């Protein structure tokens, strides 16, 4: 049954199950692993009217929910209007935030809103670990936002953690922190995208840490991962989830200017499928783009054909391969069997595609004061 579902999903759906929507590249942080190199707003961001028109499309396509991010999405003046309109049109909302704009009043408003899920980003179980990645004062700010949500009786918000070499030993502490708030813990994988391309070598978990993470997740099926770690399933029992790359098949991304990409981690012209501003809008891109059509075609195992674990790991993450200079039919750079490490040794210096300048900018880091 699971194999039949996987086969069907690989062929793509009439509409994405969910999509990530980066409303702005503007951000008041400068996280060193930011997948979109956010910082400055783009002057060509979709207008409020254009955003609402896309929501109408998603409603017509019966998209289940959108995962709104950025940048820091809450700095858009129309953010709450967009959330309200999504929910009014039957499109659920999950949004990711650094917590810097979550005041007691806004927490109360969010708690009174149906079909809404909030993810507070945190990349260290203590200030020293977190702030080294996300900026001075960002740990205190995130904790303050959690306190406000808890005081407003929001319910089980999520604590979203990108697993790195520096915080991989803190999983139990993250779990305890989530439990203390009645929150859910969500772990995601570090990709070499955006500013992450410059820090991936020193931040991505070691092989021993990946093996430990795999067993930790197996023992905790309630910890959410968004299918981030399907490459770890090569170690044996599959992790919870679809265990496949859903890029252009069941998920995609809309960026702040309306460009549509195969997934949030491949912000590169190679994986740009079109624009919601073009005739036919988002539906036209999703259903007819040549990129998405090609991603939905059957693929070979390539260099992984001789590995007995291919059916379990599906060759790993497309974005991780692309931005480390590996071929898309090659092994994942973090292949737990060691094939990725061997393949990386053969990548010539400067051969990995550049994620581009992005929207990085000097930003005012958050104060530690509560």
Tab-separated table of C-alpha atoms in Angstrom:
chain	number	residue	atom	x	y	z
A	1	UNK	CA	0.000	0.000	0.000
A	2	UNK	CA	2.780	2.421	0.967
A	3	UNK	CA	4.721	1.628	-2.212
A	4	UNK	CA	1.614	2.211	-4.342
A	5	UNK	CA	1.064	5.610	-2.681
A	6	UNK	CA	4.703	6.565	-3.183
A	7	UNK	CA	4.505	5.652	-6.857
A	8	UNK	CA	1.356	7.751	-7.285
A	9	UNK	CA	2.826	10.772	-5.520
A	10	UNK	CA	5.961	10.645	-7.669
A	11	UNK	CA	3.755	11.265	-10.689
A	12	UNK	CA	2.486	14.499	-9.124
A	13	UNK	CA	-0.909	15.704	-7.946
A	14	UNK	CA	-3.464	18.053	-9.495
A	15	UNK	CA	-2.568	20.521	-6.741
A	16	UNK	CA	0.179	20.557	-4.126
A	17	UNK	CA	-0.737	19.143	-0.730
A	18	UNK	CA	0.876	22.232	0.700
A	19	UNK	CA	3.178	24.915	-0.567
A	20	UNK	CA	5.737	27.152	1.026
A	21	UNK	CA	5.134	30.830	0.405
A	22	UNK	CA	7.861	33.315	1.230
A	23	UNK	CA	5.976	36.593	1.526
A	24	UNK	CA	9.086	38.736	1.906
A	25	UNK	CA	12.864	38.547	1.890
A	26	UNK	CA	12.916	41.273	4.525
A	27	UNK	CA	14.198	40.104	7.890
A	28	UNK	CA	15.519	41.602	11.103
A	29	UNK	CA	17.910	38.679	11.586
A	30	UNK	CA	20.799	37.382	9.486
A	31	UNK	CA	20.878	33.649	10.278
A	32	UNK	CA	24.063	32.144	8.880
A	33	UNK	CA	22.198	29.180	7.365
A	34	UNK	CA	19.262	31.127	5.875
A	35	UNK	CA	18.067	29.191	2.823
A	36	UNK	CA	16.994	32.368	0.997
A	37	UNK	CA	19.777	34.726	2.149
A	38	UNK	CA	17.094	37.035	3.501
A	39	UNK	CA	17.625	40.546	4.846
A	40	UNK	CA	16.416	43.186	2.385
A	41	UNK	CA	12.889	43.432	1.005
A	42	UNK	CA	12.561	43.121	-2.758
A	43	UNK	CA	10.924	46.196	-4.316
A	44	UNK	CA	8.962	43.913	-6.654
A	45	UNK	CA	7.228	41.924	-3.902
A	46	UNK	CA	3.708	40.810	-4.753
A	47	UNK	CA	1.189	43.471	-3.792
A	48	UNK	CA	-1.598	42.723	-1.333
A	49	UNK	CA	-4.058	42.409	-4.229
A	50	UNK	CA	-1.750	39.965	-6.044
A	51	UNK	CA	-1.322	37.897	-2.890
A	52	UNK	CA	-5.084	37.695	-2.376
A	53	UNK	CA	-5.545	36.639	-6.019
A	54	UNK	CA	-3.117	33.762	-5.496
A	55	UNK	CA	-5.049	32.739	-2.364
A	56	UNK	CA	-8.198	32.619	-4.500
A	57	UNK	CA	-6.387	30.275	-6.888
A	58	UNK	CA	-5.264	28.024	-4.057
A	59	UNK	CA	-8.850	27.884	-2.824
A	60	UNK	CA	-10.066	26.848	-6.273
A	61	UNK	CA	-7.331	24.194	-6.503
A	62	UNK	CA	-8.258	22.896	-3.026
A	63	UNK	CA	-4.751	23.340	-1.618
A	64	UNK	CA	-4.930	22.133	1.965
A	65	UNK	CA	-2.627	24.703	3.546
A	66	UNK	CA	0.223	27.125	2.956
A	67	UNK	CA	3.431	27.324	4.945
A	68	UNK	CA	4.175	31.049	5.073
A	69	UNK	CA	7.734	32.103	5.664
A	70	UNK	CA	10.403	34.511	4.530
A	71	UNK	CA	12.428	36.375	5.585
A	72	UNK	CA	10.336	37.288	8.568
A	73	UNK	CA	6.775	37.270	7.176
A	74	UNK	CA	5.225	39.207	10.032
A	75	UNK	CA	7.068	42.397	9.084
A	76	UNK	CA	4.764	42.837	6.079
A	77	UNK	CA	2.105	45.368	7.005
A	78	UNK	CA	-0.586	43.183	5.418
A	79	UNK	CA	0.538	39.936	7.070
A	80	UNK	CA	-2.486	39.494	9.332
A	81	UNK	CA	-4.841	40.474	6.516
A	82	UNK	CA	-3.289	37.743	4.366
A	83	UNK	CA	-3.664	35.169	7.144
A	84	UNK	CA	-7.291	36.129	7.713
A	85	UNK	CA	-8.064	35.959	3.994
A	86	UNK	CA	-6.453	32.525	3.620
A	87	UNK	CA	-8.551	31.158	6.442
A	88	UNK	CA	-11.685	32.854	5.128
A	89	UNK	CA	-11.086	31.085	1.802
A	90	UNK	CA	-10.580	27.699	3.462
A	91	UNK	CA	-6.799	27.569	3.058
A	92	UNK	CA	-5.125	26.677	6.342
A	93	UNK	CA	-2.035	28.597	7.407
A	94	UNK	CA	1.188	27.564	9.053
A	95	UNK	CA	3.702	30.343	9.443
A	96	UNK	CA	7.294	30.377	10.589
A	97	UNK	CA	8.618	33.281	12.617
A	98	UNK	CA	11.600	34.295	14.707
A	99	UNK	CA	9.075	35.598	17.239
A	100	UNK	CA	10.285	39.189	17.237
A	101	UNK	CA	6.851	40.703	16.533
A	102	UNK	CA	4.780	38.389	18.757
A	103	UNK	CA	3.499	40.718	21.494
A	104	UNK	CA	0.907	39.689	24.113
A	105	UNK	CA	-1.819	41.402	22.046
A	106	UNK	CA	-0.786	39.672	18.832
A	107	UNK	CA	-0.515	36.339	20.614
A	108	UNK	CA	-4.105	36.788	21.813
A	109	UNK	CA	-5.229	37.585	18.265
A	110	UNK	CA	-3.464	34.519	16.907
A	111	UNK	CA	-4.965	32.320	19.622
A	112	UNK	CA	-8.438	33.444	18.521
A	113	UNK	CA	-7.789	32.461	14.883
A	114	UNK	CA	-8.880	29.041	13.595
A	115	UNK	CA	-6.922	26.789	11.227
A	116	UNK	CA	-3.653	28.431	12.166
A	117	UNK	CA	-0.358	26.850	13.112
A	118	UNK	CA	2.754	28.712	14.272
A	119	UNK	CA	6.375	27.616	14.172
A	120	UNK	CA	8.909	29.463	16.299
A	121	UNK	CA	12.416	29.011	14.922
A	122	UNK	CA	15.111	28.065	17.424
A	123	UNK	CA	18.495	26.536	16.609
A	124	UNK	CA	19.953	26.007	20.031
A	125	UNK	CA	18.602	24.752	23.341
A	126	UNK	CA	20.554	27.546	25.004
A	127	UNK	CA	21.358	31.121	24.049
A	128	UNK	CA	25.010	30.487	23.255
A	129	UNK	CA	24.297	27.752	20.697
A	130	UNK	CA	21.267	29.457	19.158
A	131	UNK	CA	22.659	32.984	18.952
A	132	UNK	CA	25.852	31.816	17.235
A	133	UNK	CA	23.607	30.873	14.286
A	134	UNK	CA	20.646	33.248	14.516
A	135	UNK	CA	22.184	36.387	16.033
A	136	UNK	CA	22.686	37.996	19.416
A	137	UNK	CA	19.492	38.097	21.477
A	138	UNK	CA	17.480	35.841	19.173
A	139	UNK	CA	17.155	33.051	21.764
A	140	UNK	CA	15.615	35.401	24.334
A	141	UNK	CA	13.298	36.815	21.684
A	142	UNK	CA	12.071	33.381	20.608
A	143	UNK	CA	11.492	32.305	24.211
A	144	UNK	CA	9.580	35.513	24.907
A	145	UNK	CA	7.302	34.789	21.923
A	146	UNK	CA	6.699	31.283	23.258
A	147	UNK	CA	5.818	32.723	26.651
A	148	UNK	CA	3.297	35.083	25.036
A	149	UNK	CA	1.683	32.270	23.015
A	150	UNK	CA	1.466	30.059	26.085
A	151	UNK	CA	-0.047	32.871	28.161
A	152	UNK	CA	-2.647	33.462	25.422
A	153	UNK	CA	-3.519	29.734	25.485
A	154	UNK	CA	-2.680	29.406	21.801
A	155	UNK	CA	-2.324	25.632	22.053
A	156	UNK	CA	0.414	23.335	20.754
A	157	UNK	CA	2.514	25.679	18.647
A	158	UNK	CA	5.673	24.208	17.133
A	159	UNK	CA	9.326	24.741	17.925
A	160	UNK	CA	11.217	24.396	14.645
A	161	UNK	CA	14.869	23.382	14.790
A	162	UNK	CA	17.400	23.023	11.977
A	163	UNK	CA	19.678	20.193	13.097
A	164	UNK	CA	23.356	21.188	12.947
A	165	UNK	CA	26.649	19.835	14.158
A	166	UNK	CA	26.434	22.291	17.053
A	167	UNK	CA	22.956	21.373	18.351
A	168	UNK	CA	22.718	17.671	17.441
A	169	UNK	CA	23.634	16.754	21.018
A	170	UNK	CA	20.756	18.887	22.375
A	171	UNK	CA	17.816	16.870	21.032
A	172	UNK	CA	16.697	15.759	24.477
A	173	UNK	CA	16.844	19.365	25.675
A	174	UNK	CA	14.753	20.549	22.718
A	175	UNK	CA	12.253	17.795	23.479
A	176	UNK	CA	12.042	18.869	27.121
A	177	UNK	CA	11.632	22.523	26.129
A	178	UNK	CA	8.745	21.686	23.789
A	179	UNK	CA	7.101	19.580	26.489
A	180	UNK	CA	7.372	22.436	28.985
A	181	UNK	CA	5.206	24.579	26.687
A	182	UNK	CA	2.898	21.785	25.566
A	183	UNK	CA	4.374	22.436	22.109
A	184	UNK	CA	5.379	20.085	19.307
A	185	UNK	CA	8.996	19.664	18.275
A	186	UNK	CA	9.816	19.872	14.570
A	187	UNK	CA	13.272	19.023	13.264
A	188	UNK	CA	14.458	19.920	9.770
A	189	UNK	CA	17.577	19.227	7.788
A	190	UNK	CA	20.309	21.764	7.083
A	191	UNK	CA	20.736	22.289	3.335
A	192	UNK	CA	23.585	24.087	1.527
A	193	UNK	CA	21.144	26.685	0.164
A	194	UNK	CA	21.362	30.481	0.424
A	195	UNK	CA	23.788	31.495	3.160
A	196	UNK	CA	23.789	27.834	4.143
A	197	UNK	CA	26.053	27.207	1.150
A	198	UNK	CA	28.804	29.094	2.969
A	199	UNK	CA	28.330	27.373	6.323
A	200	UNK	CA	27.228	23.858	5.364
A	201	UNK	CA	30.731	22.364	5.512
A	202	UNK	CA	31.177	23.298	9.157
A	203	UNK	CA	27.554	23.042	10.327
A	204	UNK	CA	26.131	19.896	8.772
A	205	UNK	CA	25.974	16.934	11.188
A	206	UNK	CA	28.699	14.313	11.171
A	207	UNK	CA	27.864	10.778	10.087
A	208	UNK	CA	27.862	9.617	13.721
A	209	UNK	CA	25.430	12.406	14.590
A	210	UNK	CA	23.180	11.403	11.692
A	211	UNK	CA	23.077	7.790	12.884
A	212	UNK	CA	22.242	8.953	16.415
A	213	UNK	CA	19.529	11.264	15.014
A	214	UNK	CA	18.021	8.387	13.030
A	215	UNK	CA	17.650	6.187	16.110
A	216	UNK	CA	16.389	9.136	18.176
A	217	UNK	CA	13.659	9.816	15.611
A	218	UNK	CA	12.696	6.144	15.351
A	219	UNK	CA	12.005	6.174	19.086
A	220	UNK	CA	9.915	9.363	18.775
A	221	UNK	CA	7.409	9.067	15.920
A	222	UNK	CA	5.586	12.096	17.338
A	223	UNK	CA	8.483	14.429	16.512
A	224	UNK	CA	7.742	16.144	13.208
A	225	UNK	CA	10.297	16.272	10.399
A	226	UNK	CA	8.437	17.319	7.233
A	227	UNK	CA	10.181	14.393	5.517
A	228	UNK	CA	13.508	16.214	5.899
A	229	UNK	CA	15.542	13.157	6.759
A	230	UNK	CA	14.371	10.487	4.327
A	231	UNK	CA	18.012	9.901	3.341
A	232	UNK	CA	18.495	8.403	6.825
A	233	UNK	CA	16.065	5.587	6.009
A	234	UNK	CA	18.976	3.876	4.249
A	235	UNK	CA	20.018	2.818	7.745
A	236	UNK	CA	17.130	0.367	8.040
A	237	UNK	CA	13.543	0.887	9.180
A	238	UNK	CA	11.991	3.826	7.294
A	239	UNK	CA	11.309	6.975	9.270
A	240	UNK	CA	7.785	8.335	9.552
A	241	UNK	CA	6.615	10.127	6.408
A	242	UNK	CA	6.514	9.719	2.641
A	243	UNK	CA	10.271	9.166	2.398
A	244	UNK	CA	10.667	10.751	-1.008
A	245	UNK	CA	11.547	14.076	-2.598
A	246	UNK	CA	8.245	15.861	-3.138
A	247	UNK	CA	9.713	18.763	-5.145
A	248	UNK	CA	7.324	19.667	-7.955
A	249	UNK	CA	5.268	16.602	-7.145
A	250	UNK	CA	3.447	17.336	-3.910
A	251	UNK	CA	5.146	20.579	-2.791
A	252	UNK	CA	6.686	23.720	-4.254
A	253	UNK	CA	7.539	27.299	-3.310
A	254	UNK	CA	6.279	30.750	-4.263
A	255	UNK	CA	8.840	33.461	-3.585
A	256	UNK	CA	8.119	37.113	-2.664
A	257	UNK	CA	8.039	38.287	-6.292
A	258	UNK	CA	5.778	35.449	-7.407
A	259	UNK	CA	8.344	33.106	-8.937
A	260	UNK	CA	7.582	29.428	-8.425
A	261	UNK	CA	10.351	26.976	-7.558
A	262	UNK	CA	10.357	23.200	-7.165
A	263	UNK	CA	11.034	23.432	-3.433
A	264	UNK	CA	12.175	25.962	-0.806
A	265	UNK	CA	15.754	24.723	-0.929
A	266	UNK	CA	16.464	25.181	-4.647
A	267	UNK	CA	16.171	28.931	-5.178
A	268	UNK	CA	18.099	28.850	-8.438
A	269	UNK	CA	17.104	29.507	-12.030
A	270	UNK	CA	17.603	25.811	-12.802
A	271	UNK	CA	14.580	25.007	-10.651
A	272	UNK	CA	12.374	27.996	-11.458
A	273	UNK	CA	9.133	26.721	-12.990
A	274	UNK	CA	7.409	30.014	-13.810
A	275	UNK	CA	5.611	32.912	-12.164
A	276	UNK	CA	2.181	33.473	-10.674
A	277	UNK	CA	2.229	36.793	-12.547
A	278	UNK	CA	2.220	35.027	-15.916
A	279	UNK	CA	-1.011	34.179	-17.787
A	280	UNK	CA	-2.782	31.300	-16.084
A	281	UNK	CA	-1.274	32.124	-12.709
A	282	UNK	CA	-0.102	29.502	-10.246
A	283	UNK	CA	-2.347	26.741	-11.602
A	284	UNK	CA	-0.735	27.039	-15.036
A	285	UNK	CA	2.738	26.703	-13.526
A	286	UNK	CA	1.848	23.753	-11.325
A	287	UNK	CA	0.038	21.789	-13.997
A	288	UNK	CA	1.965	22.613	-17.156
A	289	UNK	CA	5.505	23.800	-16.462
A	290	UNK	CA	8.154	21.798	-18.277
A	291	UNK	CA	10.249	21.632	-15.097
A	292	UNK	CA	7.507	20.089	-12.997
A	293	UNK	CA	6.599	17.710	-15.819
A	294	UNK	CA	10.191	16.488	-15.941
A	295	UNK	CA	10.377	16.070	-12.156
A	296	UNK	CA	7.291	13.863	-12.288
A	297	UNK	CA	8.749	11.495	-14.846
A	298	UNK	CA	10.251	8.179	-13.723
A	299	UNK	CA	13.916	8.485	-12.829
A	300	UNK	CA	16.747	6.010	-12.706
A	301	UNK	CA	18.813	5.289	-9.637
A	302	UNK	CA	21.906	6.533	-11.442
A	303	UNK	CA	25.071	6.119	-9.421
A	304	UNK	CA	22.988	4.648	-6.567
A	305	UNK	CA	21.707	1.723	-8.662
A	306	UNK	CA	24.160	-0.717	-7.132
A	307	UNK	CA	23.248	0.271	-3.561
A	308	UNK	CA	20.707	-1.944	-1.846
A	309	UNK	CA	19.345	1.007	0.115
A	310	UNK	CA	18.135	3.082	-2.834
A	311	UNK	CA	14.490	2.071	-2.454
A	312	UNK	CA	14.616	3.295	1.140
A	313	UNK	CA	16.425	6.619	0.675
A	314	UNK	CA	15.480	7.389	-2.965
A	315	UNK	CA	18.930	8.851	-3.518
A	316	UNK	CA	18.430	11.674	-1.030
A	317	UNK	CA	17.841	15.401	-1.366
A	318	UNK	CA	17.957	17.113	-4.761
A	319	UNK	CA	18.921	20.493	-3.277
A	320	UNK	CA	21.729	19.036	-1.162
A	321	UNK	CA	23.210	17.415	-4.254
A	322	UNK	CA	22.803	20.424	-6.520
A	323	UNK	CA	24.421	23.010	-4.267
A	324	UNK	CA	27.372	20.752	-3.425
A	325	UNK	CA	28.096	20.146	-7.119
A	326	UNK	CA	26.885	16.535	-7.249
A	327	UNK	CA	24.735	15.248	-10.137
A	328	UNK	CA	21.039	14.852	-9.391
A	329	UNK	CA	21.296	11.106	-10.044
A	330	UNK	CA	24.285	10.859	-7.720
A	331	UNK	CA	24.354	10.058	-3.999
A	332	UNK	CA	23.245	12.489	-1.335
A	333	UNK	CA	26.276	14.380	0.046
A	334	UNK	CA	25.298	13.120	3.515
A	335	UNK	CA	24.714	9.528	2.368
A	336	UNK	CA	24.944	7.424	5.505
A	337	UNK	CA	26.714	4.694	3.544
A	338	UNK	CA	29.612	7.054	2.797
A	339	UNK	CA	28.992	7.276	-0.949
A	340	UNK	CA	28.321	11.028	-0.794
A	341	UNK	CA	31.605	11.772	0.919
A	342	UNK	CA	33.451	9.834	-1.773
A	343	UNK	CA	31.548	11.664	-4.520
A	344	UNK	CA	32.260	15.069	-2.969
A	345	UNK	CA	35.974	14.304	-3.083
A	346	UNK	CA	35.698	14.284	-6.869
A	347	UNK	CA	33.958	17.664	-7.181
A	348	UNK	CA	36.330	20.269	-8.571
A	349	UNK	CA	36.822	23.467	-6.592
A	350	UNK	CA	34.278	26.070	-7.663
A	351	UNK	CA	32.126	23.520	-9.490
A	352	UNK	CA	29.141	23.818	-7.143
A	353	UNK	CA	26.470	26.232	-8.439
A	354	UNK	CA	26.302	29.531	-6.588
A	355	UNK	CA	23.040	30.249	-4.764
A	356	UNK	CA	23.490	33.859	-5.860
A	357	UNK	CA	23.720	37.047	-3.831
A	358	UNK	CA	20.242	36.658	-2.378
A	359	UNK	CA	18.939	39.517	-0.276
A	360	UNK	CA	21.496	39.554	2.492
A	361	UNK	CA	22.008	42.903	4.167
A	362	UNK	CA	23.420	44.259	7.408
A	363	UNK	CA	20.629	44.046	9.946
A	364	UNK	CA	19.977	45.226	13.470
A	365	UNK	CA	20.319	42.215	15.722
A	366	UNK	CA	17.863	41.767	18.527
A	367	UNK	CA	18.560	42.892	22.043
A	368	UNK	CA	18.990	40.357	24.789
A	369	UNK	CA	16.777	42.399	27.103
A	370	UNK	CA	13.261	41.121	27.840
